[in-house]
Short mmCIF file of C-alpha atoms in Angstrom, two decimals:
data_model
loop_
_atom_site.label_atom_id
_atom_site.label_comp_id
_atom_site.label_asym_id
_atom_site.label_seq_id
_atom_site.Cartn_x
_atom_site.Cartn_y
_atom_site.Cartn_z
CA MET A 1 112.94 106.05 96.55
CA GLY A 2 113.49 103.02 98.75
CA THR A 3 112.34 104.90 101.83
CA ALA A 4 109.16 106.01 100.07
CA ALA A 5 108.48 102.44 99.00
CA ALA A 6 109.06 101.17 102.55
CA LYS A 7 106.57 103.67 103.94
CA ALA A 8 103.96 102.63 101.39
CA VAL A 9 104.49 98.92 102.06
CA ALA A 10 104.35 99.48 105.81
CA GLU A 11 101.09 101.39 105.51
CA LYS A 12 99.58 98.65 103.35
CA ILE A 13 100.66 95.99 105.86
CA LYS A 14 99.01 97.86 108.72
CA GLN A 15 95.90 98.53 106.67
CA LEU A 16 95.49 94.86 105.78
CA LEU A 17 96.23 93.64 109.31
CA ALA A 18 93.43 95.86 110.58
CA SER A 19 90.96 93.51 108.88
CA LYS A 20 92.91 90.25 108.47
CA THR A 21 94.32 87.83 111.03
CA GLU A 22 97.61 87.40 109.16
CA LEU A 23 99.40 88.19 105.90
CA ARG A 24 101.63 86.37 103.44
CA MET A 25 104.43 88.25 101.68
CA ILE A 26 107.12 87.53 99.08
CA PHE A 27 110.41 89.43 98.98
CA ALA A 28 113.09 89.89 96.32
CA ALA A 29 116.81 89.66 97.10
CA ALA A 30 118.84 92.27 95.23
CA PRO A 31 120.79 95.47 95.90
CA SER A 32 117.80 97.38 94.51
CA GLN A 33 115.86 96.32 97.62
CA ASN A 34 118.38 97.49 100.24
CA GLU A 35 116.68 100.76 101.20
CA LEU A 36 113.23 99.18 101.15
CA LEU A 37 114.29 96.43 103.55
CA ALA A 38 116.10 98.88 105.81
CA GLY A 39 112.99 101.01 105.99
CA LEU A 40 110.75 98.07 106.83
CA THR A 41 113.01 96.69 109.56
CA GLY A 42 113.27 100.18 111.04
CA ASP A 43 109.50 100.54 111.48
CA PRO A 44 108.55 99.37 115.00
CA SER A 45 104.83 99.69 114.28
CA ILE A 46 104.68 96.64 111.98
CA ASP A 47 103.37 93.47 113.64
CA TRP A 48 105.63 90.94 111.93
CA SER A 49 104.34 88.14 114.18
CA ARG A 50 101.26 87.95 111.95
CA ILE A 51 103.20 87.73 108.67
CA THR A 52 104.53 84.67 106.83
CA ALA A 53 107.43 85.37 104.48
CA PHE A 54 108.70 83.77 101.29
CA HIS A 55 111.45 84.69 98.87
CA MET A 56 111.16 84.50 95.11
CA ASP A 57 114.29 82.81 93.76
CA GLU A 58 117.53 81.04 94.63
CA TYR A 59 120.62 79.91 92.76
CA ILE A 60 121.22 76.23 92.14
CA GLY A 61 124.73 75.02 92.97
CA LEU A 62 125.64 77.87 95.31
CA PRO A 63 126.27 77.01 98.99
CA LYS A 64 123.66 78.35 101.41
CA GLU A 65 126.39 80.22 103.29
CA ALA A 66 127.68 81.99 100.16
CA PRO A 67 127.30 85.78 100.47
CA GLN A 68 125.44 85.84 97.14
CA ALA A 69 122.79 83.33 98.25
CA PHE A 70 119.41 85.03 98.25
CA GLY A 71 118.20 83.26 101.37
CA ARG A 72 121.23 84.54 103.24
CA TYR A 73 120.77 88.06 101.85
CA LEU A 74 117.17 88.27 103.07
CA SER A 75 117.92 86.57 106.38
CA GLU A 76 120.65 89.11 107.16
CA ARG A 77 118.62 92.15 106.07
CA LEU A 78 115.10 91.18 107.08
CA PHE A 79 114.16 87.68 108.20
CA ASP A 80 116.55 87.54 111.17
CA ARG A 81 115.91 91.15 112.20
CA VAL A 82 112.18 91.00 112.89
CA GLY A 83 109.91 88.36 114.37
CA PHE A 84 107.95 86.82 111.51
CA LYS A 85 105.25 84.25 112.19
CA ALA A 86 107.11 81.98 109.75
CA VAL A 87 109.84 82.26 107.13
CA HIS A 88 109.98 79.75 104.27
CA LEU A 89 113.30 79.62 102.42
CA ILE A 90 113.92 77.93 99.09
CA ASP A 91 116.37 75.05 99.53
CA SER A 92 118.12 74.44 96.21
CA SER A 93 120.75 72.08 97.65
CA GLY A 94 118.83 68.82 97.24
CA ALA A 95 116.40 67.22 94.81
CA ILE A 96 115.10 70.10 92.72
CA GLU A 97 111.79 68.56 91.66
CA ARG A 98 110.98 67.65 95.26
CA GLU A 99 111.83 71.17 96.43
CA CYS A 100 109.55 72.67 93.78
CA GLU A 101 106.73 70.47 95.06
CA ARG A 102 107.41 71.39 98.70
CA TYR A 103 107.72 75.12 98.17
CA GLY A 104 104.84 75.22 95.72
CA GLU A 105 102.55 73.56 98.25
CA LEU A 106 103.52 76.14 100.87
CA LEU A 107 102.78 79.00 98.48
CA ARG A 108 99.42 77.55 97.48
CA GLU A 109 98.20 77.09 101.05
CA ALA A 110 96.64 80.56 101.00
CA PRO A 111 96.63 83.69 98.83
CA ILE A 112 99.63 86.00 98.75
CA ASP A 113 98.91 89.53 99.94
CA ILE A 114 102.02 91.56 99.08
CA VAL A 115 105.03 91.08 96.82
CA CYS A 116 108.08 93.37 96.97
CA LEU A 117 110.06 92.92 93.78
CA GLY A 118 112.36 94.51 91.22
CA ILE A 119 112.95 94.39 87.47
CA GLY A 120 116.06 92.95 85.85
CA GLU A 121 118.17 94.61 83.19
CA ASN A 122 116.57 92.26 80.66
CA GLY A 123 113.11 92.87 82.10
CA HIS A 124 113.04 89.70 84.15
CA LEU A 125 110.78 89.24 87.16
CA ALA A 126 112.52 87.04 89.73
CA PHE A 127 114.52 84.71 87.45
CA ASN A 128 111.89 84.62 84.71
CA ASP A 129 114.22 85.77 81.92
CA PRO A 130 112.79 86.29 78.41
CA PRO A 131 113.71 82.77 77.17
CA VAL A 132 111.84 81.05 80.03
CA ALA A 133 109.16 83.59 80.99
CA ASP A 134 105.60 82.34 80.59
CA PHE A 135 102.62 84.54 81.42
CA GLY A 136 100.42 81.44 81.58
CA ASP A 137 102.88 79.22 83.42
CA SER A 138 101.23 76.20 85.07
CA TYR A 139 104.03 75.88 87.63
CA THR A 140 104.20 77.73 90.93
CA ILE A 141 107.99 77.48 91.13
CA LYS A 142 110.37 76.00 88.55
CA ALA A 143 114.02 75.44 87.70
CA VAL A 144 115.41 77.66 84.94
CA GLU A 145 118.61 78.29 83.02
CA LEU A 146 119.74 81.88 83.49
CA ASP A 147 120.03 84.15 80.47
CA GLU A 148 123.50 85.61 79.86
CA ALA A 149 122.14 89.14 80.33
CA CYS A 150 120.75 88.10 83.71
CA ARG A 151 124.06 86.57 84.76
CA ARG A 152 125.93 89.67 83.61
CA GLN A 153 123.64 91.81 85.76
CA GLN A 154 124.84 89.94 88.83
CA VAL A 155 128.35 91.12 87.94
CA ASN A 156 127.14 94.67 87.27
CA ASP A 157 125.47 94.68 90.69
CA GLY A 158 128.80 93.75 92.31
CA CYS A 159 127.54 90.38 93.55
CA PHE A 160 130.12 88.38 91.58
CA ALA A 161 133.58 89.30 90.27
CA GLU A 162 133.06 87.86 86.79
CA ILE A 163 130.34 86.13 84.80
CA GLY A 164 132.05 82.74 85.09
CA ASP A 165 131.40 82.88 88.84
CA VAL A 166 127.64 83.31 88.41
CA PRO A 167 125.60 80.08 88.62
CA THR A 168 123.94 79.04 85.38
CA HIS A 169 120.67 77.74 86.89
CA ALA A 170 118.22 78.76 89.59
CA LEU A 171 114.82 78.13 91.11
CA THR A 172 112.27 80.87 90.59
CA LEU A 173 108.66 81.59 91.42
CA THR A 174 106.78 81.88 88.15
CA ILE A 175 105.13 85.00 86.81
CA PRO A 176 101.56 83.85 87.60
CA THR A 177 102.65 83.16 91.18
CA LEU A 178 104.05 86.67 91.57
CA LEU A 179 101.06 88.32 89.91
CA SER A 180 98.61 86.35 92.05
CA ALA A 181 99.39 88.69 94.95
CA SER A 182 96.87 91.39 95.75
CA HIS A 183 99.45 94.19 95.96
CA LEU A 184 102.81 94.58 94.16
CA TYR A 185 105.53 97.09 95.03
CA CYS A 186 108.27 97.22 92.41
CA ILE A 187 111.51 99.09 93.21
CA VAL A 188 113.82 99.75 90.24
CA PRO A 189 116.83 102.08 90.66
CA GLY A 190 119.87 102.75 88.49
CA PRO A 191 120.81 103.58 84.89
CA THR A 192 121.29 99.93 83.87
CA LYS A 193 117.53 99.41 84.27
CA ARG A 194 116.52 102.31 82.02
CA GLY A 195 115.88 100.21 78.92
CA ALA A 196 113.81 97.68 80.84
CA VAL A 197 111.77 100.44 82.46
CA GLU A 198 111.08 102.05 79.08
CA GLN A 199 109.87 98.73 77.67
CA THR A 200 107.85 98.00 80.81
CA LEU A 201 105.99 101.28 80.56
CA ASN A 202 105.70 101.79 76.83
CA GLY A 203 106.51 98.58 74.94
CA PRO A 204 104.20 95.70 74.07
CA VAL A 205 103.17 93.31 76.82
CA THR A 206 105.34 90.38 75.83
CA VAL A 207 107.69 87.80 77.32
CA GLU A 208 110.49 89.56 75.41
CA CYS A 209 110.24 92.00 78.34
CA PRO A 210 108.63 89.95 81.11
CA SER A 211 108.12 92.96 83.39
CA SER A 212 105.73 94.46 80.83
CA VAL A 213 103.08 92.12 82.27
CA LEU A 214 103.01 94.28 85.40
CA ARG A 215 100.73 96.62 83.45
CA ARG A 216 98.04 93.95 83.65
CA HIS A 217 98.03 93.86 87.44
CA THR A 218 95.26 95.72 89.24
CA ASP A 219 97.49 97.15 91.98
CA CYS A 220 101.17 97.45 91.11
CA THR A 221 103.15 100.51 92.19
CA LEU A 222 106.43 101.17 90.39
CA TYR A 223 109.17 103.09 92.22
CA LEU A 224 111.89 104.62 90.00
CA ASP A 225 114.74 107.07 90.38
CA LEU A 226 115.92 109.60 87.79
CA ASP A 227 118.52 107.17 86.49
CA SER A 228 116.11 104.30 85.83
CA TYR A 229 113.28 106.52 84.61
CA GLY A 230 115.43 108.34 82.07
CA GLY A 231 113.42 109.42 79.05
CA ALA A 232 110.43 107.18 79.66
CA SER A 233 107.41 108.93 78.21
CA GLN A 234 104.85 107.78 80.78
#
């Protein structure tokens, strides 16, 4: 699944670079993205020097060097492995409002071409959990309190030993920011995502399952495995 997604993303990158000077991409940091990122870094035909990279969320109160930090995850698996034109990391260690302004300005400098993302167990996109998700959000990036189901997922994914270790707040790109991209590639493996996938495909489009809004995007490709797809009817 991840390899197939990587091939599709790589082909889209090359297709777009054939007619554009440069691209802007956003990446998710999660175990669900491991195979995708490995496939992309293993493709020597991608001209990363014409691509500017962003990531979509970061914990507040977690040291940058912590193994669970999303900036570190993406740096180790992607950003430090290929030669991007530029990499913009979220810095959640200082004044949060100022960082939202800084990172938001960077994101708004030009349109986003491609987003590689996943879906949370509670249907979240980035850290837009149901209690804070807003399909009409006026912010580009915002600080949020993490839902308990979201924090428990970090334990289920093996990122933290217990829920008390998981930070309670984070910075996240908002749903309109993610959906502003021209092309979305959504990679969702594993049995713990089955309920969210079912609601994404067949439930109402509602913030109760934020990922349901992906059905409104004009070019979103969803990659599932047999565990996450389960009994989904579509």
